[in-house]
Amino acid sequence: MHENNGRLGFTGLILPVALFTIWYIATLDGGVPAYLLPSPLALALAVIDFTAGSERLGPYSGTLLVHTIASVQRVFTGFGLAAAIGLPLGFLTGRLALAKSSLDPTVHLIRIVPGIGWLPLAMVWFGVGEKTTVFLISLAAFFPIYVNAAQGAASVSPLLIRAGRMLGANNLTIFTTVIIPAAMPSTVAGLRLGLGLSWAYLVLGELTGVTHGLGAVMMDARMLGNVEMILVAMIFIGLFGRISDLILVGSFRKLNLLKRGYEE
Amino acid sequence: MKRTDLSANNISKCFLQPGEDRLLYVLEDMDFEIKEGEFVTILGPSGCGKSTFLNILAGFETANQGQTFCCGEPIKGPSPERAVVFQSPVLFPWMDVKSNIMYGLKQVGKKKGEAQKITAEYISAVGLEGFENYYPCQLSGGMQQRVALARSLILNPKVLLMDEPFAALDAQTRYSMQQLLLRLWESNRQTIVFITHDVEEALLLSDRICIMSKRPGRIIEEISVPFEWPRPISLTGSGDFSQLKSHILSILLD
């Protein structure tokens, strides 16, 4: 993989550079009007203004921190709830036939309805805003976390379990010291999917009307005809999504839980 | 009179054949006994049920018929008093060498300081000083098997059950692992049941060889190995050795 990075780096640059050039030329002399697509320079200024407030461009100057804190809190709560429920249920389903037969069919039945389909009901139940957003995030993130934790726990090598047994582990410690760590590579894949979905459903929830949050910025900016702020919010959501993914993977790697078997 | 450490009386084990309604008998009326401190190899053609038998002694599987005892107590499930070394190392890939070897001590509730001291002793006993913080995937097959040996021996088991532990290693590594095992055995005098299909290995290592029949397996002949300890590699060239080897081979190939 790594030897190819140099060449990939070059060929990988062609498309973005081309797109950027087209974008630059198209917005150069008002070819494409600014209310549809801002120029690269205008966008860059908006990003700087949103972050530092130095340009005093309007209501969003220097408000990045406020909106980020609001959004990150929602993702954190929603994703945390999904993980807190999804991981234990997934591990149990993966190992115990009783848990699998009693839980799995219902979970998969609910999973058929796409997360977006829950929006109207969530608004009826929880009203507009905070609770609805957290509900949608945890609902959407739950399924990949649950399914991958179950899959990981179910496919732990029986030999590893035998090894733990003959070294004195009991029913409980076999779970905590062998099954859960061995299930980690698949479980972390599920957590990453869940975290990605959390950011997607954050935007959906915040579009319904909250005062603070990156999704709220997008919806407000649309009404104000402020396209560059829509794009700025999109950029930061992408950025934070990527950062949170790196933190997630990094912390599991630090615990050495992503080491693969020597047989592979 | 030495204590009998393990015994199996009249063991039968069968599996349902996939896609058929017939039972496949892997073991039939198998009897076996091993005394304290004895090193016994079980030799048999592949598919004769020797691994299944070891799994029953380890408590991983139960016999359909017959009884197994460890020091007079019926065997119910796996236990650290009957430690196992598998054919592949089966280490925990997320733990380094030290934690893999210390795992059993933690499970039986040893205090941390003491556990670390004992672990250091065993790491040096199997010649892995300097590799304490390596992960299994960073070690060669032979070194992984040393870790597996150390983590089983550290619990001071009454019996060590070994299932073709060196079969996957190259000839040189296998020889050095055999020597290591014999050195450890000389100092601890563990009771060892050692499964192999390698006649020379059986002759070099054990006090007694039990030869199993083809499936359904049971012991058809027992041979006391007459050679004195230590047994140098040059022994394999001697007349007595090759005579005994061809005798065993003729039984196996029958």
Short mmCIF file of C-alpha atoms in Angstrom, two decimals:
data_model
loop_
_atom_site.label_atom_id
_atom_site.label_comp_id
_atom_site.label_asym_id
_atom_site.label_seq_id
_atom_site.Cartn_x
_atom_site.Cartn_y
_atom_site.Cartn_z
CA MET A 1 0.00 0.00 0.00
CA HIS A 2 2.53 2.54 1.18
CA GLU A 3 4.92 2.21 -1.76
CA ASN A 4 2.13 3.37 -4.06
CA ASN A 5 1.33 6.48 -2.09
CA GLY A 6 3.56 8.78 -4.15
CA ARG A 7 2.02 7.89 -7.48
CA LEU A 8 -1.49 7.81 -6.03
CA GLY A 9 -0.84 11.26 -4.61
CA PHE A 10 -0.12 12.68 -8.04
CA THR A 11 -2.91 11.03 -10.01
CA GLY A 12 -5.28 11.71 -7.15
CA LEU A 13 -4.63 15.43 -7.45
CA ILE A 14 -5.69 15.75 -11.10
CA LEU A 15 -9.45 15.66 -10.51
CA PRO A 16 -9.61 18.10 -7.57
CA VAL A 17 -7.30 20.55 -9.33
CA ALA A 18 -9.45 20.37 -12.46
CA LEU A 19 -12.66 20.87 -10.48
CA PHE A 20 -11.14 23.78 -8.59
CA THR A 21 -10.04 25.41 -11.86
CA ILE A 22 -13.50 25.04 -13.39
CA TRP A 23 -15.05 26.45 -10.21
CA TYR A 24 -12.59 29.38 -10.24
CA ILE A 25 -13.22 30.23 -13.88
CA ALA A 26 -16.99 29.77 -13.65
CA THR A 27 -17.32 32.24 -10.77
CA LEU A 28 -14.66 34.65 -12.08
CA ASP A 29 -16.75 37.44 -13.66
CA GLY A 30 -20.16 36.60 -12.30
CA GLY A 31 -20.50 33.83 -14.91
CA VAL A 32 -22.28 31.81 -12.30
CA PRO A 33 -24.05 34.25 -9.98
CA ALA A 34 -22.80 34.38 -6.36
CA TYR A 35 -26.23 33.50 -4.95
CA LEU A 36 -25.86 30.06 -6.58
CA LEU A 37 -22.15 29.43 -6.08
CA PRO A 38 -19.66 31.73 -4.36
CA SER A 39 -16.14 32.14 -5.70
CA PRO A 40 -13.30 30.25 -4.00
CA LEU A 41 -12.05 33.51 -2.50
CA ALA A 42 -15.47 34.43 -1.07
CA LEU A 43 -15.78 30.96 0.40
CA ALA A 44 -12.32 31.15 1.95
CA LEU A 45 -13.19 34.52 3.51
CA ALA A 46 -16.44 33.08 4.87
CA VAL A 47 -14.54 30.18 6.45
CA ILE A 48 -12.07 32.58 8.09
CA ASP A 49 -14.85 34.89 9.25
CA PHE A 50 -16.92 32.01 10.67
CA THR A 51 -13.88 30.75 12.56
CA ALA A 52 -12.23 33.97 13.75
CA GLY A 53 -14.88 36.69 13.26
CA SER A 54 -12.22 38.92 11.72
CA GLU A 55 -14.09 39.92 8.56
CA ARG A 56 -17.41 40.93 10.21
CA LEU A 57 -19.35 39.55 7.26
CA GLY A 58 -22.64 39.14 9.09
CA PRO A 59 -24.52 37.20 11.76
CA TYR A 60 -22.20 34.18 11.60
CA SER A 61 -18.94 36.00 12.32
CA GLY A 62 -16.90 34.08 14.87
CA THR A 63 -19.75 31.76 15.85
CA LEU A 64 -18.02 28.49 14.85
CA LEU A 65 -17.33 27.52 18.47
CA VAL A 66 -20.93 27.99 19.65
CA HIS A 67 -22.38 25.95 16.79
CA THR A 68 -19.67 23.30 17.01
CA ILE A 69 -20.21 22.78 20.74
CA ALA A 70 -23.97 22.40 20.21
CA SER A 71 -23.50 19.89 17.37
CA VAL A 72 -20.72 17.89 18.98
CA GLN A 73 -22.79 17.57 22.16
CA ARG A 74 -25.71 16.11 20.18
CA VAL A 75 -23.48 13.68 18.29
CA PHE A 76 -21.77 12.69 21.52
CA THR A 77 -25.04 12.06 23.35
CA GLY A 78 -26.74 10.27 20.46
CA PHE A 79 -23.75 8.15 19.51
CA GLY A 80 -23.00 7.44 23.19
CA LEU A 81 -26.55 6.18 23.75
CA ALA A 82 -26.37 4.02 20.62
CA ALA A 83 -23.05 2.51 21.72
CA ALA A 84 -24.18 2.02 25.32
CA ILE A 85 -27.20 0.02 24.16
CA GLY A 86 -25.87 -1.47 20.93
CA LEU A 87 -22.58 -2.91 22.19
CA PRO A 88 -23.87 -5.01 25.10
CA LEU A 89 -26.92 -6.20 23.14
CA GLY A 90 -24.73 -7.00 20.14
CA PHE A 91 -22.19 -8.97 22.19
CA LEU A 92 -24.99 -10.92 23.88
CA THR A 93 -26.71 -11.65 20.58
CA GLY A 94 -23.44 -12.85 19.12
CA ARG A 95 -22.81 -15.37 21.89
CA LEU A 96 -26.12 -16.46 23.38
CA ALA A 97 -28.68 -18.32 21.31
CA LEU A 98 -31.47 -17.10 23.61
CA ALA A 99 -30.52 -13.45 23.15
CA LYS A 100 -30.24 -13.94 19.40
CA SER A 101 -33.60 -15.63 18.99
CA SER A 102 -35.41 -13.12 21.19
CA LEU A 103 -33.77 -9.91 19.94
CA ASP A 104 -32.49 -10.33 16.42
CA PRO A 105 -35.77 -10.69 14.46
CA THR A 106 -37.29 -7.59 16.07
CA VAL A 107 -34.18 -5.49 15.57
CA HIS A 108 -33.98 -6.40 11.91
CA LEU A 109 -37.68 -5.71 11.46
CA ILE A 110 -37.23 -2.19 12.83
CA ARG A 111 -34.07 -1.75 10.77
CA ILE A 112 -36.02 -2.10 7.53
CA VAL A 113 -37.56 1.35 8.03
CA PRO A 114 -34.95 3.91 6.97
CA GLY A 115 -33.88 6.28 9.73
CA ILE A 116 -35.29 9.29 7.89
CA GLY A 117 -38.71 7.65 8.02
CA TRP A 118 -38.70 8.13 11.77
CA LEU A 119 -38.48 11.91 11.48
CA PRO A 120 -42.21 12.76 11.53
CA LEU A 121 -42.91 10.37 14.40
CA ALA A 122 -39.91 11.66 16.32
CA MET A 123 -41.20 15.22 15.91
CA VAL A 124 -44.58 14.18 17.28
CA TRP A 125 -42.99 12.40 20.23
CA PHE A 126 -40.13 14.70 21.10
CA GLY A 127 -41.07 18.01 19.51
CA VAL A 128 -38.82 20.01 17.23
CA GLY A 129 -35.09 20.19 17.96
CA GLU A 130 -32.85 18.80 20.65
CA LYS A 131 -34.51 15.54 21.68
CA THR A 132 -35.57 14.64 18.16
CA THR A 133 -32.02 15.10 16.92
CA VAL A 134 -30.52 12.92 19.66
CA PHE A 135 -33.23 10.30 19.11
CA LEU A 136 -32.60 10.15 15.36
CA ILE A 137 -28.84 9.93 15.85
CA SER A 138 -29.01 7.11 18.38
CA LEU A 139 -31.57 5.19 16.35
CA ALA A 140 -29.50 5.40 13.17
CA ALA A 141 -26.18 4.64 14.86
CA PHE A 142 -27.58 1.74 16.87
CA PHE A 143 -28.01 -0.71 13.99
CA PRO A 144 -24.48 -0.87 12.55
CA ILE A 145 -23.04 -0.94 16.09
CA TYR A 146 -25.34 -3.77 17.15
CA VAL A 147 -24.96 -5.82 13.97
CA ASN A 148 -21.16 -5.59 13.84
CA ALA A 149 -20.67 -6.26 17.55
CA ALA A 150 -22.87 -9.36 17.21
CA GLN A 151 -21.02 -10.46 14.10
CA GLY A 152 -17.65 -9.94 15.81
CA ALA A 153 -18.65 -11.81 18.96
CA ALA A 154 -20.14 -14.67 16.97
CA SER A 155 -17.03 -15.24 14.90
CA VAL A 156 -14.46 -15.40 17.71
CA SER A 157 -12.27 -18.43 17.07
CA PRO A 158 -13.42 -21.33 19.28
CA LEU A 159 -9.74 -22.13 19.85
CA LEU A 160 -9.20 -18.76 21.56
CA ILE A 161 -12.10 -19.55 23.87
CA ARG A 162 -10.67 -22.98 24.63
CA ALA A 163 -7.32 -21.39 25.38
CA GLY A 164 -8.96 -18.96 27.82
CA ARG A 165 -10.90 -21.79 29.44
CA MET A 166 -7.94 -24.05 30.09
CA LEU A 167 -6.07 -21.08 31.54
CA GLY A 168 -8.76 -20.67 34.16
CA ALA A 169 -11.23 -18.13 32.79
CA ASN A 170 -14.86 -18.57 33.91
CA ASN A 171 -18.07 -17.70 32.01
CA LEU A 172 -17.79 -14.03 32.86
CA THR A 173 -14.06 -13.52 32.37
CA ILE A 174 -14.10 -15.44 29.08
CA PHE A 175 -16.46 -12.69 27.91
CA THR A 176 -14.44 -9.76 29.18
CA THR A 177 -10.94 -11.05 28.48
CA VAL A 178 -11.39 -13.08 25.29
CA ILE A 179 -14.66 -12.58 23.43
CA ILE A 180 -14.91 -8.78 23.61
CA PRO A 181 -11.26 -8.04 22.72
CA ALA A 182 -11.31 -10.65 19.94
CA ALA A 183 -14.52 -9.11 18.57
CA MET A 184 -12.99 -5.63 18.46
CA PRO A 185 -11.93 -5.33 14.81
CA SER A 186 -15.51 -5.93 13.65
CA THR A 187 -16.97 -3.94 16.54
CA VAL A 188 -14.85 -0.90 15.75
CA ALA A 189 -15.94 -1.11 12.11
CA GLY A 190 -19.52 -0.91 13.39
CA LEU A 191 -18.73 2.01 15.67
CA ARG A 192 -17.15 3.89 12.76
CA LEU A 193 -20.21 3.32 10.59
CA GLY A 194 -22.39 4.43 13.48
CA LEU A 195 -20.35 7.56 14.04
CA GLY A 196 -20.56 8.47 10.34
CA LEU A 197 -24.32 8.04 10.46
CA SER A 198 -24.44 10.14 13.64
CA TRP A 199 -23.10 13.15 11.72
CA ALA A 200 -25.55 12.54 8.88
CA TYR A 201 -28.53 12.35 11.22
CA LEU A 202 -27.25 15.33 13.18
CA VAL A 203 -27.80 17.44 10.07
CA LEU A 204 -31.24 15.94 9.53
CA GLY A 205 -32.27 16.61 13.13
CA GLU A 206 -30.85 20.12 13.21
CA LEU A 207 -32.61 21.03 9.97
CA THR A 208 -35.91 20.67 11.83
CA GLY A 209 -35.11 23.83 13.75
CA VAL A 210 -32.66 24.33 16.55
CA THR A 211 -31.05 27.67 17.37
CA HIS A 212 -27.45 26.48 17.45
CA GLY A 213 -25.62 23.81 15.50
CA LEU A 214 -23.96 23.39 12.14
CA GLY A 215 -27.15 21.98 10.60
CA ALA A 216 -29.06 25.02 11.89
CA VAL A 217 -26.50 27.31 10.26
CA MET A 218 -27.15 25.59 6.92
CA MET A 219 -30.92 25.93 7.19
CA ASP A 220 -30.77 29.59 8.35
CA ALA A 221 -28.26 30.50 5.68
CA ARG A 222 -30.53 29.03 3.01
CA MET A 223 -33.37 31.27 4.13
CA LEU A 224 -31.06 34.27 4.17
CA GLY A 225 -29.83 33.38 0.68
CA ASN A 226 -26.34 33.01 2.04
CA VAL A 227 -24.92 30.12 -0.05
CA GLU A 228 -21.35 30.38 1.14
CA MET A 229 -22.44 29.72 4.74
CA ILE A 230 -24.19 26.51 3.59
CA LEU A 231 -20.93 25.43 2.03
CA VAL A 232 -18.91 26.51 5.08
CA ALA A 233 -21.14 24.45 7.39
CA MET A 234 -20.78 21.47 5.02
CA ILE A 235 -17.00 21.80 5.13
CA PHE A 236 -16.91 21.84 8.92
CA ILE A 237 -19.30 18.90 9.26
CA GLY A 238 -17.05 16.90 6.95
CA LEU A 239 -13.98 18.00 8.88
CA PHE A 240 -15.40 17.15 12.30
CA GLY A 241 -16.75 13.83 11.01
CA ARG A 242 -13.26 12.91 9.86
CA ILE A 243 -11.60 14.10 13.08
CA SER A 244 -14.02 12.16 15.27
CA ASP A 245 -13.38 9.04 13.18
CA LEU A 246 -9.62 9.46 13.62
CA ILE A 247 -10.04 9.88 17.38
CA LEU A 248 -12.21 6.77 17.57
CA VAL A 249 -9.83 4.56 15.60
CA GLY A 250 -6.79 6.08 17.29
CA SER A 251 -8.04 5.35 20.79
CA PHE A 252 -8.79 1.70 19.99
CA ARG A 253 -5.43 1.34 18.29
CA LYS A 254 -3.78 2.73 21.39
CA LEU A 255 -5.42 0.00 23.45
CA ASN A 256 -3.98 -2.52 20.97
CA LEU A 257 -7.44 -3.86 20.31
CA LEU A 258 -7.13 -3.76 16.55
CA LYS A 259 -4.23 -6.21 16.36
CA ARG A 260 -5.14 -8.99 14.00
CA GLY A 261 -4.35 -12.64 14.51
CA TYR A 262 -1.07 -14.06 13.34
CA GLU A 263 -2.90 -16.68 11.26
CA GLU A 264 -4.32 -14.03 8.98
CA MET B 1 3.68 -46.60 43.85
CA LYS B 2 3.11 -43.43 41.88
CA ARG B 3 -0.21 -41.64 41.72
CA THR B 4 -2.26 -42.10 38.57
CA ASP B 5 -2.75 -38.61 37.14
CA LEU B 6 -5.09 -39.28 34.27
CA SER B 7 -7.17 -42.25 33.34
CA ALA B 8 -9.75 -42.99 30.69
CA ASN B 9 -11.92 -46.08 30.84
CA ASN B 10 -13.83 -47.43 27.91
CA ILE B 11 -14.11 -44.14 26.05
CA SER B 12 -16.27 -43.96 22.94
CA LYS B 13 -16.90 -40.87 20.91
CA CYS B 14 -19.01 -40.55 17.79
CA PHE B 15 -20.18 -37.74 15.55
CA LEU B 16 -23.19 -37.51 13.30
CA GLN B 17 -21.92 -37.73 9.75
CA PRO B 18 -22.82 -34.64 7.79
CA GLY B 19 -25.63 -35.30 5.33
CA GLU B 20 -26.16 -38.82 6.57
CA ASP B 21 -28.05 -40.38 9.44
CA ARG B 22 -25.16 -42.65 10.36
CA LEU B 23 -22.87 -42.18 13.32
CA LEU B 24 -19.16 -41.97 12.74
CA TYR B 25 -17.22 -43.63 15.56
CA VAL B 26 -13.97 -41.79 16.14
CA LEU B 27 -13.00 -43.56 19.35
CA GLU B 28 -14.22 -46.92 20.52
CA ASP B 29 -13.52 -48.57 23.88
CA MET B 30 -10.35 -46.60 24.45
CA ASP B 31 -8.46 -47.18 27.69
CA PHE B 32 -5.57 -45.02 28.82
CA GLU B 33 -3.62 -44.32 31.96
CA ILE B 34 -0.71 -42.08 32.84
CA LYS B 35 1.24 -41.94 36.10
CA GLU B 36 2.60 -38.87 37.86
CA GLY B 37 5.65 -37.45 36.12
CA GLU B 38 5.37 -39.75 33.13
CA PHE B 39 5.91 -38.54 29.56
CA VAL B 40 3.67 -40.49 27.21
CA THR B 41 3.26 -39.96 23.49
CA ILE B 42 0.19 -41.06 21.63
CA LEU B 43 1.10 -42.02 18.10
CA GLY B 44 -1.40 -42.70 15.39
CA PRO B 45 -2.28 -42.31 11.74
CA SER B 46 -4.04 -39.10 10.85
CA GLY B 47 -7.79 -39.18 11.44
CA CYS B 48 -7.50 -41.85 14.13
CA GLY B 49 -9.11 -39.64 16.77
CA LYS B 50 -5.99 -38.76 18.76
CA SER B 51 -6.84 -35.05 18.85
CA THR B 52 -10.41 -35.87 19.81
CA PHE B 53 -9.05 -37.98 22.64
CA LEU B 54 -6.86 -35.12 23.84
CA ASN B 55 -9.85 -32.75 23.67
CA ILE B 56 -11.78 -35.15 25.89
CA LEU B 57 -8.90 -35.27 28.40
CA ALA B 58 -8.75 -31.46 28.31
CA GLY B 59 -12.49 -31.25 28.97
CA PHE B 60 -13.26 -29.42 25.71
CA GLU B 61 -15.39 -32.33 24.51
CA THR B 62 -17.24 -35.06 26.37
CA ALA B 63 -17.20 -38.74 25.54
CA ASN B 64 -20.44 -40.42 24.53
CA GLN B 65 -19.52 -43.33 26.71
CA GLY B 66 -16.94 -44.15 29.36
CA GLN B 67 -15.28 -42.12 32.08
CA THR B 68 -12.27 -39.90 32.42
CA PHE B 69 -10.55 -39.02 35.67
CA CYS B 70 -7.87 -36.60 36.69
CA CYS B 71 -6.27 -37.59 40.02
CA GLY B 72 -9.33 -39.63 40.90
CA GLU B 73 -11.81 -36.84 40.17
CA PRO B 74 -14.11 -37.10 37.15
CA ILE B 75 -13.18 -34.57 34.43
CA LYS B 76 -15.82 -31.89 34.02
CA GLY B 77 -14.78 -29.22 31.59
CA PRO B 78 -11.43 -27.52 31.07
CA SER B 79 -9.25 -26.62 34.03
CA PRO B 80 -5.82 -25.06 34.58
CA GLU B 81 -4.69 -28.31 36.22
CA ARG B 82 -4.80 -29.82 32.70
CA ALA B 83 -3.11 -27.17 30.56
CA VAL B 84 -3.08 -27.55 26.80
CA VAL B 85 -0.58 -26.65 24.10
CA PHE B 86 -2.35 -26.65 20.74
CA GLN B 87 -0.93 -27.37 17.31
CA SER B 88 -1.12 -23.67 16.44
CA PRO B 89 -0.04 -21.31 19.23
CA VAL B 90 -3.54 -19.78 19.78
CA LEU B 91 -2.13 -16.75 21.59
CA PHE B 92 -4.25 -13.68 22.24
CA PRO B 93 -3.21 -11.38 19.39
CA TRP B 94 -4.12 -8.19 21.29
CA MET B 95 -1.78 -8.98 24.17
CA ASP B 96 2.00 -8.75 24.18
CA VAL B 97 4.21 -11.70 25.13
CA LYS B 98 4.25 -10.78 28.81
CA SER B 99 0.47 -10.40 29.12
CA ASN B 100 -0.12 -13.62 27.18
CA ILE B 101 2.10 -15.55 29.58
CA MET B 102 0.63 -13.82 32.65
CA TYR B 103 -2.99 -14.36 31.55
CA GLY B 104 -3.53 -17.58 33.51
CA LEU B 105 -2.04 -16.17 36.72
CA LYS B 106 -4.47 -13.24 36.52
CA GLN B 107 -7.41 -15.62 36.03
CA VAL B 108 -6.51 -17.63 39.12
CA GLY B 109 -6.20 -14.41 41.13
CA LYS B 110 -2.43 -14.11 41.73
CA LYS B 111 -1.32 -10.75 43.11
CA LYS B 112 0.16 -8.46 40.52
CA GLY B 113 3.67 -8.16 41.92
CA GLU B 114 4.03 -11.89 42.40
CA ALA B 115 2.52 -12.63 39.01
CA GLN B 116 5.06 -10.36 37.35
CA LYS B 117 7.94 -12.04 39.13
CA ILE B 118 6.81 -15.52 38.10
CA THR B 119 6.17 -14.34 34.56
CA ALA B 120 9.72 -13.01 34.27
CA GLU B 121 11.03 -16.41 35.38
CA TYR B 122 9.04 -18.23 32.73
CA ILE B 123 9.96 -15.75 30.02
CA SER B 124 13.60 -16.51 30.66
CA ALA B 125 12.92 -20.25 31.01
CA VAL B 126 11.63 -20.36 27.43
CA GLY B 127 14.38 -18.03 26.20
CA LEU B 128 12.24 -14.99 25.33
CA GLU B 129 14.07 -12.30 27.30
CA GLY B 130 13.95 -9.06 25.39
CA PHE B 131 10.71 -10.00 23.62
CA GLU B 132 8.37 -9.23 26.55
CA ASN B 133 6.67 -6.37 24.75
CA TYR B 134 6.37 -7.99 21.33
CA TYR B 135 3.00 -8.94 19.96
CA PRO B 136 2.35 -12.47 18.64
CA CYS B 137 2.19 -11.26 15.03
CA GLN B 138 5.76 -9.95 15.40
CA LEU B 139 7.16 -13.35 16.42
CA SER B 140 8.19 -16.40 14.41
CA GLY B 141 6.16 -19.60 14.68
CA GLY B 142 8.72 -21.18 17.02
CA MET B 143 8.73 -18.18 19.34
CA GLN B 144 4.94 -18.10 19.39
CA GLN B 145 4.95 -21.74 20.45
CA ARG B 146 7.43 -20.90 23.23
CA VAL B 147 4.95 -18.32 24.52
CA ALA B 148 2.19 -20.94 24.36
CA LEU B 149 4.33 -23.38 26.31
CA ALA B 150 5.22 -20.78 28.95
CA ARG B 151 1.64 -19.60 29.51
CA SER B 152 0.53 -23.20 30.10
CA LEU B 153 3.45 -24.20 32.33
CA ILE B 154 3.20 -21.06 34.46
CA LEU B 155 0.05 -22.39 36.12
CA ASN B 156 2.05 -25.40 37.29
CA PRO B 157 -0.51 -27.85 35.88
CA LYS B 158 -0.68 -31.44 37.08
CA VAL B 159 -0.82 -32.56 33.47
CA LEU B 160 0.36 -30.93 30.27
CA LEU B 161 -1.63 -31.97 27.21
CA MET B 162 0.16 -31.32 23.93
CA ASP B 163 -1.56 -31.73 20.58
CA GLU B 164 1.13 -32.07 17.88
CA PRO B 165 2.64 -28.83 19.19
CA PHE B 166 5.72 -28.87 16.97
CA ALA B 167 4.19 -30.34 13.80
CA ALA B 168 3.96 -26.98 12.04
CA LEU B 169 7.58 -26.01 12.73
CA ASP B 170 10.61 -26.54 10.50
CA ALA B 171 12.98 -29.38 11.42
CA GLN B 172 15.57 -27.21 13.14
CA THR B 173 13.07 -25.25 15.22
CA ARG B 174 11.26 -28.46 16.06
CA TYR B 175 14.47 -30.00 17.41
CA SER B 176 15.25 -26.98 19.58
CA MET B 177 11.67 -26.92 20.90
CA GLN B 178 11.94 -30.62 21.75
CA GLN B 179 15.14 -29.94 23.67
CA LEU B 180 13.50 -27.02 25.46
CA LEU B 181 10.52 -29.16 26.43
CA LEU B 182 12.81 -31.89 27.79
CA ARG B 183 14.83 -29.34 29.79
CA LEU B 184 11.65 -27.94 31.34
CA TRP B 185 10.38 -31.45 31.98
CA GLU B 186 13.61 -32.41 33.76
CA SER B 187 13.22 -29.58 36.22
CA ASN B 188 9.43 -29.73 36.77
CA ARG B 189 8.63 -33.40 36.05
CA GLN B 190 5.21 -32.48 34.75
CA THR B 191 3.00 -35.33 33.61
CA ILE B 192 2.83 -34.98 29.83
CA VAL B 193 0.51 -36.45 27.23
CA PHE B 194 1.97 -35.64 23.83
CA ILE B 195 0.15 -36.34 20.58
CA THR B 196 2.25 -36.78 17.47
CA HIS B 197 2.38 -38.60 14.17
CA ASP B 198 6.18 -38.38 14.07
CA VAL B 199 7.76 -41.67 15.22
CA GLU B 200 11.22 -40.17 15.81
CA GLU B 201 9.74 -37.42 17.95
CA ALA B 202 7.93 -40.01 20.05
CA LEU B 203 11.10 -42.06 20.50
CA LEU B 204 13.23 -39.04 21.41
CA LEU B 205 10.81 -37.55 23.91
CA SER B 206 8.79 -40.08 25.79
CA ASP B 207 8.98 -42.79 28.43
CA ARG B 208 6.16 -44.73 26.83
CA ILE B 209 4.50 -44.75 23.41
CA CYS B 210 0.84 -45.63 22.91
CA ILE B 211 0.05 -46.57 19.33
CA MET B 212 -3.50 -46.05 18.14
CA SER B 213 -5.36 -47.98 15.50
CA LYS B 214 -7.06 -46.45 12.50
CA ARG B 215 -10.55 -45.05 13.08
CA PRO B 216 -12.34 -45.93 15.29
CA GLY B 217 -9.28 -45.35 17.40
CA ARG B 218 -8.07 -47.22 20.44
CA ILE B 219 -4.67 -48.16 21.75
CA ILE B 220 -3.37 -51.27 20.04
CA GLU B 221 0.14 -51.39 21.40
CA GLU B 222 2.19 -49.81 24.18
CA ILE B 223 5.94 -49.60 24.04
CA SER B 224 8.27 -48.60 26.85
CA VAL B 225 11.06 -46.59 25.32
CA PRO B 226 14.30 -48.22 26.55
CA PHE B 227 16.74 -45.36 25.86
CA GLU B 228 18.55 -43.59 28.69
CA TRP B 229 18.27 -39.84 29.31
CA PRO B 230 19.59 -37.58 27.93
CA ARG B 231 18.92 -38.73 24.40
CA PRO B 232 21.28 -37.01 21.97
CA ILE B 233 20.29 -36.52 18.36
CA SER B 234 22.96 -39.09 17.42
CA LEU B 235 20.70 -41.69 19.00
CA THR B 236 18.52 -41.56 15.88
CA GLY B 237 21.38 -43.18 13.94
CA SER B 238 21.81 -46.14 16.27
CA GLY B 239 20.69 -49.65 15.40
CA ASP B 240 18.35 -50.05 18.37
CA PHE B 241 16.63 -46.80 17.50
CA SER B 242 16.01 -47.66 13.86
CA GLN B 243 14.89 -51.15 14.80
CA LEU B 244 12.30 -49.78 17.20
CA LYS B 245 11.30 -47.14 14.68
CA SER B 246 10.65 -49.68 11.93
CA HIS B 247 8.77 -51.87 14.40
CA ILE B 248 6.47 -48.94 15.24
CA LEU B 249 6.07 -47.98 11.60
CA SER B 250 5.07 -51.51 10.71
CA ILE B 251 2.31 -51.38 13.33
CA LEU B 252 1.16 -47.97 12.11
CA LEU B 253 1.08 -49.00 8.48
CA ASP B 254 -0.68 -52.27 9.15
#
